[in-house]
Amino acid sequence: MEEIERGRLLRLRAEMRLPGLAWLVDGDVANNQLNWQWVAGTGTDSRPNRVLNPVTRARRYDPDGTYVRRWVPELEGLDAPAAHEPWKLPGPDRAALGYPDPVVGLTEGLDRFRRARDRRG
């Protein structure tokens, strides 16, 4: 499954760079919405208990941090390890970047998910 996902991401990345390609005007609202839900981890999934670690995926698919620094300009001056985990920077360094404090940590979020899943039965 991950190989298929990686292939789709690479294809989309290449298509986005083609000048004049109207790649988001297909008008299929249902398909687009469900795809974004799947990408966000909130849609229907054949493996509903799967939890993807964003840091692991960032290190694997964006090892030099180019993607994250492009879309989070506050991280522009950081090297890849720091750009992938800016919440680990000391408070004053993070504040100087204008990067907010975490709302919830990855470990705490995973623990919450597991507790909620286990309560469902």
mmCIF file of N, CA and C in Angstrom:
data_model
loop_
_atom_site.group_PDB
_atom_site.id
_atom_site.type_symbol
_atom_site.label_atom_id
_atom_site.label_comp_id
_atom_site.label_asym_id
_atom_site.label_seq_id
_atom_site.Cartn_x
_atom_site.Cartn_y
_atom_site.Cartn_z
ATOM 1 N N MET A 1 0.820 -1.195 0.000
ATOM 2 C CA MET A 1 0.000 0.000 0.000
ATOM 3 C C MET A 1 0.863 1.257 0.000
ATOM 4 N N GLU A 2 1.927 1.242 0.797
ATOM 5 C CA GLU A 2 2.765 2.432 0.882
ATOM 6 C C GLU A 2 3.444 2.730 -0.452
ATOM 7 N N GLU A 3 3.780 1.673 -1.218
ATOM 8 C CA GLU A 3 4.393 1.893 -2.523
ATOM 9 C C GLU A 3 3.418 2.592 -3.464
ATOM 10 N N ILE A 4 2.136 2.211 -3.393
ATOM 11 C CA ILE A 4 1.110 2.844 -4.223
ATOM 12 C C ILE A 4 0.962 4.304 -3.821
ATOM 13 N N GLU A 5 0.906 4.550 -2.514
ATOM 14 C CA GLU A 5 0.768 5.919 -2.028
ATOM 15 C C GLU A 5 1.952 6.765 -2.484
ATOM 16 N N ARG A 6 3.138 6.236 -2.350
ATOM 17 C CA ARG A 6 4.345 6.970 -2.747
ATOM 18 C C ARG A 6 4.304 7.269 -4.238
ATOM 19 N N GLY A 7 3.874 6.301 -5.041
ATOM 20 C CA GLY A 7 3.767 6.520 -6.479
ATOM 21 C C GLY A 7 2.791 7.623 -6.819
ATOM 22 N N ARG A 8 1.654 7.641 -6.133
ATOM 23 C CA ARG A 8 0.662 8.696 -6.365
ATOM 24 C C ARG A 8 1.222 10.058 -6.007
ATOM 25 N N LEU A 9 1.926 10.136 -4.884
ATOM 26 C CA LEU A 9 2.491 11.408 -4.464
ATOM 27 C C LEU A 9 3.542 11.900 -5.446
ATOM 28 N N LEU A 10 4.388 11.005 -5.931
ATOM 29 C CA LEU A 10 5.407 11.400 -6.904
ATOM 30 C C LEU A 10 4.780 11.874 -8.203
ATOM 31 N N ARG A 11 3.735 11.170 -8.642
ATOM 32 C CA ARG A 11 3.062 11.566 -9.877
ATOM 33 C C ARG A 11 2.417 12.944 -9.723
ATOM 34 N N LEU A 12 1.736 13.157 -8.614
ATOM 35 C CA LEU A 12 1.095 14.441 -8.379
ATOM 36 C C LEU A 12 2.133 15.551 -8.313
ATOM 37 N N ARG A 13 3.227 15.284 -7.654
ATOM 38 C CA ARG A 13 4.285 16.292 -7.551
ATOM 39 C C ARG A 13 4.798 16.667 -8.930
ATOM 40 N N ALA A 14 4.983 15.670 -9.801
ATOM 41 C CA ALA A 14 5.465 15.951 -11.159
ATOM 42 C C ALA A 14 4.414 16.725 -11.947
ATOM 43 N N GLU A 15 3.139 16.333 -11.817
ATOM 44 C CA GLU A 15 2.081 17.007 -12.567
ATOM 45 C C GLU A 15 1.916 18.454 -12.127
ATOM 46 N N MET A 16 2.115 18.721 -10.854
ATOM 47 C CA MET A 16 1.953 20.076 -10.356
ATOM 48 C C MET A 16 2.966 21.026 -10.985
ATOM 49 N N ARG A 17 4.066 20.497 -11.450
ATOM 50 C CA ARG A 17 5.123 21.333 -12.013
ATOM 51 C C ARG A 17 4.972 21.579 -13.507
ATOM 52 N N LEU A 18 3.999 20.924 -14.124
ATOM 53 C CA LEU A 18 3.797 21.119 -15.555
ATOM 54 C C LEU A 18 3.050 22.426 -15.792
ATOM 55 N N PRO A 19 3.635 23.353 -16.543
ATOM 56 C CA PRO A 19 2.970 24.634 -16.767
ATOM 57 C C PRO A 19 1.694 24.455 -17.582
ATOM 58 N N GLY A 20 0.656 25.173 -17.172
ATOM 59 C CA GLY A 20 -0.591 25.160 -17.913
ATOM 60 C C GLY A 20 -1.478 23.965 -17.664
ATOM 61 N N LEU A 21 -1.069 23.038 -16.814
ATOM 62 C CA LEU A 21 -1.877 21.858 -16.553
ATOM 63 C C LEU A 21 -2.928 22.202 -15.493
ATOM 64 N N ALA A 22 -4.176 22.085 -15.862
ATOM 65 C CA ALA A 22 -5.271 22.382 -14.931
ATOM 66 C C ALA A 22 -5.594 21.114 -14.161
ATOM 67 N N TRP A 23 -4.798 20.775 -13.184
ATOM 68 C CA TRP A 23 -4.891 19.496 -12.516
ATOM 69 C C TRP A 23 -5.919 19.460 -11.394
ATOM 70 N N LEU A 24 -6.487 20.585 -10.996
ATOM 71 C CA LEU A 24 -7.487 20.565 -9.936
ATOM 72 C C LEU A 24 -8.845 21.083 -10.400
ATOM 73 N N VAL A 25 -9.142 20.957 -11.658
ATOM 74 C CA VAL A 25 -10.422 21.452 -12.157
ATOM 75 C C VAL A 25 -11.274 20.307 -12.705
ATOM 76 N N ASP A 26 -11.175 19.151 -12.091
ATOM 77 C CA ASP A 26 -11.924 18.003 -12.590
ATOM 78 C C ASP A 26 -13.397 18.052 -12.214
ATOM 79 N N GLY A 27 -13.770 18.860 -11.230
ATOM 80 C CA GLY A 27 -15.165 19.029 -10.864
ATOM 81 C C GLY A 27 -15.782 17.858 -10.138
ATOM 82 N N ASP A 28 -15.009 16.881 -9.726
ATOM 83 C CA ASP A 28 -15.546 15.724 -9.010
ATOM 84 C C ASP A 28 -15.474 16.003 -7.514
ATOM 85 N N VAL A 29 -16.480 16.701 -7.007
ATOM 86 C CA VAL A 29 -16.472 17.150 -5.617
ATOM 87 C C VAL A 29 -16.364 15.977 -4.641
ATOM 88 N N ALA A 30 -17.159 14.944 -4.858
ATOM 89 C CA ALA A 30 -17.147 13.810 -3.929
ATOM 90 C C ALA A 30 -15.783 13.133 -3.895
ATOM 91 N N ASN A 31 -15.209 12.901 -5.062
ATOM 92 C CA ASN A 31 -13.906 12.249 -5.121
ATOM 93 C C ASN A 31 -12.845 13.110 -4.456
ATOM 94 N N ASN A 32 -12.840 14.392 -4.745
ATOM 95 C CA ASN A 32 -11.836 15.275 -4.172
ATOM 96 C C ASN A 32 -11.984 15.331 -2.651
ATOM 97 N N GLN A 33 -13.218 15.484 -2.172
ATOM 98 C CA GLN A 33 -13.423 15.569 -0.735
ATOM 99 C C GLN A 33 -12.991 14.288 -0.035
ATOM 100 N N LEU A 34 -13.367 13.150 -0.566
ATOM 101 C CA LEU A 34 -12.986 11.895 0.083
ATOM 102 C C LEU A 34 -11.482 11.682 0.030
ATOM 103 N N ASN A 35 -10.839 12.101 -1.055
ATOM 104 C CA ASN A 35 -9.394 11.966 -1.126
ATOM 105 C C ASN A 35 -8.726 12.824 -0.060
ATOM 106 N N TRP A 36 -9.191 14.067 0.106
ATOM 107 C CA TRP A 36 -8.593 14.917 1.127
ATOM 108 C C TRP A 36 -8.854 14.357 2.520
ATOM 109 N N GLN A 37 -10.018 13.765 2.730
ATOM 110 C CA GLN A 37 -10.280 13.142 4.029
ATOM 111 C C GLN A 37 -9.319 11.988 4.262
ATOM 112 N N TRP A 38 -9.066 11.196 3.211
ATOM 113 C CA TRP A 38 -8.146 10.076 3.364
ATOM 114 C C TRP A 38 -6.741 10.584 3.664
ATOM 115 N N VAL A 39 -6.296 11.602 2.929
ATOM 116 C CA VAL A 39 -4.957 12.161 3.136
ATOM 117 C C VAL A 39 -4.817 12.716 4.547
ATOM 118 N N ALA A 40 -5.885 13.344 5.048
ATOM 119 C CA ALA A 40 -5.855 13.929 6.389
ATOM 120 C C ALA A 40 -6.022 12.882 7.490
ATOM 121 N N GLY A 41 -6.331 11.653 7.100
ATOM 122 C CA GLY A 41 -6.500 10.595 8.093
ATOM 123 C C GLY A 41 -7.860 10.610 8.751
ATOM 124 N N THR A 42 -8.844 11.292 8.139
ATOM 125 C CA THR A 42 -10.168 11.369 8.739
ATOM 126 C C THR A 42 -11.222 10.636 7.918
ATOM 127 N N GLY A 43 -10.850 10.078 6.790
ATOM 128 C CA GLY A 43 -11.818 9.418 5.918
ATOM 129 C C GLY A 43 -11.867 7.914 6.128
ATOM 130 N N THR A 44 -12.627 7.258 5.264
ATOM 131 C CA THR A 44 -12.745 5.807 5.305
ATOM 132 C C THR A 44 -11.396 5.184 4.952
ATOM 133 N N ASP A 45 -10.999 4.209 5.717
ATOM 134 C CA ASP A 45 -9.692 3.588 5.501
ATOM 135 C C ASP A 45 -9.843 2.085 5.669
ATOM 136 N N SER A 46 -9.162 1.331 4.820
ATOM 137 C CA SER A 46 -9.217 -0.119 4.932
ATOM 138 C C SER A 46 -8.446 -0.624 6.153
ATOM 139 N N ARG A 47 -7.618 0.239 6.725
ATOM 140 C CA ARG A 47 -6.889 -0.100 7.948
ATOM 141 C C ARG A 47 -7.182 0.980 8.987
ATOM 142 N N PRO A 48 -8.346 0.931 9.616
ATOM 143 C CA PRO A 48 -8.780 2.039 10.471
ATOM 144 C C PRO A 48 -7.927 2.271 11.713
ATOM 145 N N ASN A 49 -7.145 1.309 12.123
ATOM 146 C CA ASN A 49 -6.318 1.489 13.314
ATOM 147 C C ASN A 49 -4.888 1.878 12.992
ATOM 148 N N ARG A 50 -4.646 2.212 11.742
ATOM 149 C CA ARG A 50 -3.308 2.633 11.329
ATOM 150 C C ARG A 50 -3.062 4.057 11.813
ATOM 151 N N VAL A 51 -1.887 4.295 12.355
ATOM 152 C CA VAL A 51 -1.491 5.628 12.779
ATOM 153 C C VAL A 51 -0.147 5.920 12.120
ATOM 154 N N LEU A 52 -0.122 6.948 11.295
ATOM 155 C CA LEU A 52 1.107 7.322 10.604
ATOM 156 C C LEU A 52 1.826 8.395 11.413
ATOM 157 N N ASN A 53 3.114 8.206 11.614
ATOM 158 C CA ASN A 53 3.910 9.172 12.348
ATOM 159 C C ASN A 53 4.406 10.233 11.369
ATOM 160 N N PRO A 54 3.998 11.487 11.537
ATOM 161 C CA PRO A 54 4.394 12.513 10.577
ATOM 162 C C PRO A 54 5.893 12.785 10.552
ATOM 163 N N VAL A 55 6.569 12.604 11.673
ATOM 164 C CA VAL A 55 8.010 12.830 11.702
ATOM 165 C C VAL A 55 8.736 11.737 10.921
ATOM 166 N N THR A 56 8.348 10.494 11.131
ATOM 167 C CA THR A 56 8.950 9.388 10.393
ATOM 168 C C THR A 56 8.745 9.564 8.895
ATOM 169 N N ARG A 57 7.527 9.935 8.505
ATOM 170 C CA ARG A 57 7.232 10.115 7.085
ATOM 171 C C ARG A 57 8.005 11.301 6.516
ATOM 172 N N ALA A 58 8.137 12.370 7.286
ATOM 173 C CA ALA A 58 8.902 13.530 6.817
ATOM 174 C C ALA A 58 10.361 13.159 6.600
ATOM 175 N N ARG A 59 10.932 12.422 7.533
ATOM 176 C CA ARG A 59 12.336 12.010 7.379
ATOM 177 C C ARG A 59 12.520 11.100 6.163
ATOM 178 N N ARG A 60 11.534 10.242 5.910
ATOM 179 C CA ARG A 60 11.635 9.299 4.804
ATOM 180 C C ARG A 60 11.436 9.984 3.450
ATOM 181 N N TYR A 61 10.411 10.845 3.348
ATOM 182 C CA TYR A 61 10.035 11.389 2.047
ATOM 183 C C TYR A 61 10.503 12.825 1.804
ATOM 184 N N ASP A 62 10.996 13.492 2.833
ATOM 185 C CA ASP A 62 11.508 14.857 2.692
ATOM 186 C C ASP A 62 12.789 14.975 3.514
ATOM 187 N N PRO A 63 13.785 14.131 3.227
ATOM 188 C CA PRO A 63 14.950 14.059 4.107
ATOM 189 C C PRO A 63 15.720 15.366 4.250
ATOM 190 N N ASP A 64 15.712 16.202 3.221
ATOM 191 C CA ASP A 64 16.449 17.467 3.329
ATOM 192 C C ASP A 64 15.570 18.620 3.814
ATOM 193 N N GLY A 65 14.276 18.360 4.052
ATOM 194 C CA GLY A 65 13.390 19.376 4.604
ATOM 195 C C GLY A 65 12.888 20.417 3.614
ATOM 196 N N THR A 66 13.104 20.200 2.325
ATOM 197 C CA THR A 66 12.702 21.179 1.312
ATOM 198 C C THR A 66 11.206 21.434 1.338
ATOM 199 N N TYR A 67 10.412 20.381 1.378
ATOM 200 C CA TYR A 67 8.956 20.526 1.333
ATOM 201 C C TYR A 67 8.431 21.281 2.544
ATOM 202 N N VAL A 68 8.835 20.874 3.725
ATOM 203 C CA VAL A 68 8.302 21.504 4.933
ATOM 204 C C VAL A 68 8.738 22.964 5.015
ATOM 205 N N ARG A 69 9.947 23.270 4.631
ATOM 206 C CA ARG A 69 10.393 24.666 4.674
ATOM 207 C C ARG A 69 9.683 25.521 3.636
ATOM 208 N N ARG A 70 9.278 24.921 2.522
ATOM 209 C CA ARG A 70 8.542 25.682 1.511
ATOM 210 C C ARG A 70 7.164 26.089 2.030
ATOM 211 N N TRP A 71 6.478 25.191 2.713
ATOM 212 C CA TRP A 71 5.098 25.434 3.123
ATOM 213 C C TRP A 71 4.963 25.973 4.537
ATOM 214 N N VAL A 72 6.042 25.958 5.301
ATOM 215 C CA VAL A 72 6.028 26.566 6.643
ATOM 216 C C VAL A 72 7.190 27.548 6.675
ATOM 217 N N PRO A 73 6.949 28.765 6.206
ATOM 218 C CA PRO A 73 8.048 29.724 6.034
ATOM 219 C C PRO A 73 8.779 30.053 7.328
ATOM 220 N N GLU A 74 8.138 29.872 8.479
ATOM 221 C CA GLU A 74 8.832 30.122 9.745
ATOM 222 C C GLU A 74 10.050 29.221 9.910
ATOM 223 N N LEU A 75 10.057 28.089 9.210
ATOM 224 C CA LEU A 75 11.138 27.114 9.367
ATOM 225 C C LEU A 75 12.234 27.260 8.315
ATOM 226 N N GLU A 76 12.149 28.274 7.502
ATOM 227 C CA GLU A 76 13.037 28.445 6.353
ATOM 228 C C GLU A 76 14.531 28.351 6.693
ATOM 229 N N GLY A 77 14.944 28.897 7.816
ATOM 230 C CA GLY A 77 16.369 28.914 8.146
ATOM 231 C C GLY A 77 16.869 27.689 8.894
ATOM 232 N N LEU A 78 16.034 26.697 9.107
ATOM 233 C CA LEU A 78 16.441 25.520 9.889
ATOM 234 C C LEU A 78 16.951 24.399 8.996
ATOM 235 N N ASP A 79 17.833 23.565 9.550
ATOM 236 C CA ASP A 79 18.234 22.365 8.825
ATOM 237 C C ASP A 79 17.112 21.330 8.939
ATOM 238 N N ALA A 80 17.249 20.234 8.187
ATOM 239 C CA ALA A 80 16.169 19.251 8.099
ATOM 240 C C ALA A 80 15.745 18.674 9.449
ATOM 241 N N PRO A 81 16.657 18.202 10.295
ATOM 242 C CA PRO A 81 16.184 17.619 11.557
ATOM 243 C C PRO A 81 15.349 18.601 12.385
ATOM 244 N N ALA A 82 15.791 19.848 12.471
ATOM 245 C CA ALA A 82 15.043 20.839 13.259
ATOM 246 C C ALA A 82 13.736 21.217 12.563
ATOM 247 N N ALA A 83 13.751 21.280 11.233
ATOM 248 C CA ALA A 83 12.531 21.629 10.494
ATOM 249 C C ALA A 83 11.471 20.555 10.644
ATOM 250 N N HIS A 84 11.884 19.312 10.811
ATOM 251 C CA HIS A 84 10.916 18.222 10.981
ATOM 252 C C HIS A 84 10.362 18.151 12.402
ATOM 253 N N GLU A 85 11.062 18.725 13.370
ATOM 254 C CA GLU A 85 10.594 18.690 14.763
ATOM 255 C C GLU A 85 10.852 20.042 15.441
ATOM 256 N N PRO A 86 10.260 21.111 14.915
ATOM 257 C CA PRO A 86 10.554 22.441 15.463
ATOM 258 C C PRO A 86 10.071 22.629 16.893
ATOM 259 N N TRP A 87 9.126 21.832 17.347
ATOM 260 C CA TRP A 87 8.640 21.934 18.715
ATOM 261 C C TRP A 87 9.692 21.521 19.725
ATOM 262 N N LYS A 88 10.760 20.866 19.262
ATOM 263 C CA LYS A 88 11.835 20.464 20.172
ATOM 264 C C LYS A 88 12.878 21.568 20.364
ATOM 265 N N LEU A 89 12.774 22.639 19.592
ATOM 266 C CA LEU A 89 13.696 23.770 19.778
ATOM 267 C C LEU A 89 13.437 24.399 21.142
ATOM 268 N N PRO A 90 14.465 24.963 21.760
ATOM 269 C CA PRO A 90 14.236 25.671 23.027
ATOM 270 C C PRO A 90 13.201 26.782 22.822
ATOM 271 N N GLY A 91 12.412 27.031 23.851
ATOM 272 C CA GLY A 91 11.331 28.022 23.782
ATOM 273 C C GLY A 91 11.710 29.345 23.139
ATOM 274 N N PRO A 92 12.814 29.970 23.580
ATOM 275 C CA PRO A 92 13.175 31.262 22.981
ATOM 276 C C PRO A 92 13.509 31.148 21.485
ATOM 277 N N ASP A 93 14.166 30.052 21.082
ATOM 278 C CA ASP A 93 14.484 29.861 19.657
ATOM 279 C C ASP A 93 13.209 29.680 18.837
ATOM 280 N N ARG A 94 12.282 28.895 19.372
ATOM 281 C CA ARG A 94 11.011 28.675 18.689
ATOM 282 C C ARG A 94 10.222 29.980 18.603
ATOM 283 N N ALA A 95 10.217 30.747 19.682
ATOM 284 C CA ALA A 95 9.501 32.025 19.697
ATOM 285 C C ALA A 95 10.099 33.004 18.690
ATOM 286 N N ALA A 96 11.426 33.003 18.553
ATOM 287 C CA ALA A 96 12.075 33.904 17.593
ATOM 288 C C ALA A 96 11.666 33.573 16.160
ATOM 289 N N LEU A 97 11.331 32.316 15.904
ATOM 290 C CA LEU A 97 10.880 31.910 14.568
ATOM 291 C C LEU A 97 9.411 32.257 14.336
ATOM 292 N N GLY A 98 8.688 32.522 15.412
ATOM 293 C CA GLY A 98 7.250 32.722 15.294
ATOM 294 C C GLY A 98 6.501 31.410 15.190
ATOM 295 N N TYR A 99 7.152 30.327 15.615
ATOM 296 C CA TYR A 99 6.524 29.004 15.555
ATOM 297 C C TYR A 99 5.787 28.738 16.865
ATOM 298 N N PRO A 100 4.531 28.324 16.804
ATOM 299 C CA PRO A 100 3.739 28.168 18.031
ATOM 300 C C PRO A 100 4.135 26.942 18.852
ATOM 301 N N ASP A 101 3.723 26.953 20.111
ATOM 302 C CA ASP A 101 3.888 25.779 20.965
ATOM 303 C C ASP A 101 2.978 24.672 20.445
ATOM 304 N N PRO A 102 3.338 23.418 20.678
ATOM 305 C CA PRO A 102 2.480 22.313 20.242
ATOM 306 C C PRO A 102 1.133 22.339 20.969
ATOM 307 N N VAL A 103 0.087 21.937 20.277
ATOM 308 C CA VAL A 103 -1.224 21.798 20.894
ATOM 309 C C VAL A 103 -1.274 20.475 21.654
ATOM 310 N N VAL A 104 -0.745 19.424 21.021
ATOM 311 C CA VAL A 104 -0.665 18.113 21.648
ATOM 312 C C VAL A 104 0.580 17.423 21.077
ATOM 313 N N GLY A 105 1.304 16.718 21.922
ATOM 314 C CA GLY A 105 2.491 16.007 21.465
ATOM 315 C C GLY A 105 2.120 14.733 20.714
ATOM 316 N N LEU A 106 3.039 14.238 19.904
ATOM 317 C CA LEU A 106 2.779 13.027 19.133
ATOM 318 C C LEU A 106 2.489 11.836 20.035
ATOM 319 N N THR A 107 3.255 11.670 21.091
ATOM 320 C CA THR A 107 3.055 10.538 22.001
ATOM 321 C C THR A 107 1.710 10.642 22.701
ATOM 322 N N GLU A 108 1.380 11.842 23.166
ATOM 323 C CA GLU A 108 0.092 12.026 23.833
ATOM 324 C C GLU A 108 -1.061 11.789 22.853
ATOM 325 N N GLY A 109 -0.932 12.275 21.633
ATOM 326 C CA GLY A 109 -1.975 12.059 20.633
ATOM 327 C C GLY A 109 -2.185 10.584 20.336
ATOM 328 N N LEU A 110 -1.082 9.840 20.214
ATOM 329 C CA LEU A 110 -1.182 8.401 19.969
ATOM 330 C C LEU A 110 -1.829 7.693 21.156
ATOM 331 N N ASP A 111 -1.455 8.091 22.365
ATOM 332 C CA ASP A 111 -2.070 7.500 23.558
ATOM 333 C C ASP A 111 -3.571 7.771 23.603
ATOM 334 N N ARG A 112 -3.973 8.983 23.268
ATOM 335 C CA ARG A 112 -5.406 9.320 23.241
ATOM 336 C C ARG A 112 -6.142 8.457 22.224
ATOM 337 N N PHE A 113 -5.545 8.311 21.057
ATOM 338 C CA PHE A 113 -6.163 7.484 20.020
ATOM 339 C C PHE A 113 -6.347 6.056 20.508
ATOM 340 N N ARG A 114 -5.297 5.482 21.097
ATOM 341 C CA ARG A 114 -5.374 4.096 21.566
ATOM 342 C C ARG A 114 -6.418 3.916 22.656
ATOM 343 N N ARG A 115 -6.504 4.873 23.577
ATOM 344 C CA ARG A 115 -7.512 4.780 24.644
ATOM 345 C C ARG A 115 -8.926 4.846 24.053
ATOM 346 N N ALA A 116 -9.134 5.755 23.098
ATOM 347 C CA ALA A 116 -10.460 5.883 22.467
ATOM 348 C C ALA A 116 -10.792 4.625 21.688
ATOM 349 N N ARG A 117 -9.821 4.087 20.973
ATOM 350 C CA ARG A 117 -10.052 2.860 20.195
ATOM 351 C C ARG A 117 -10.399 1.701 21.107
ATOM 352 N N ASP A 118 -9.671 1.574 22.214
ATOM 353 C CA ASP A 118 -9.900 0.457 23.132
ATOM 354 C C ASP A 118 -11.257 0.564 23.832
ATOM 355 N N ARG A 119 -11.753 1.767 24.044
ATOM 356 C CA ARG A 119 -13.077 1.948 24.664
ATOM 357 C C ARG A 119 -14.190 1.514 23.717
ATOM 358 N N ARG A 120 -13.936 1.604 22.423
ATOM 359 C CA ARG A 120 -14.972 1.223 21.455
ATOM 360 C C ARG A 120 -15.228 -0.265 21.464
ATOM 361 N N GLY A 121 -14.280 -1.023 21.934
ATOM 362 C CA GLY A 121 -14.526 -2.447 22.044
ATOM 363 C C GLY A 121 -13.767 -3.239 21.098
#
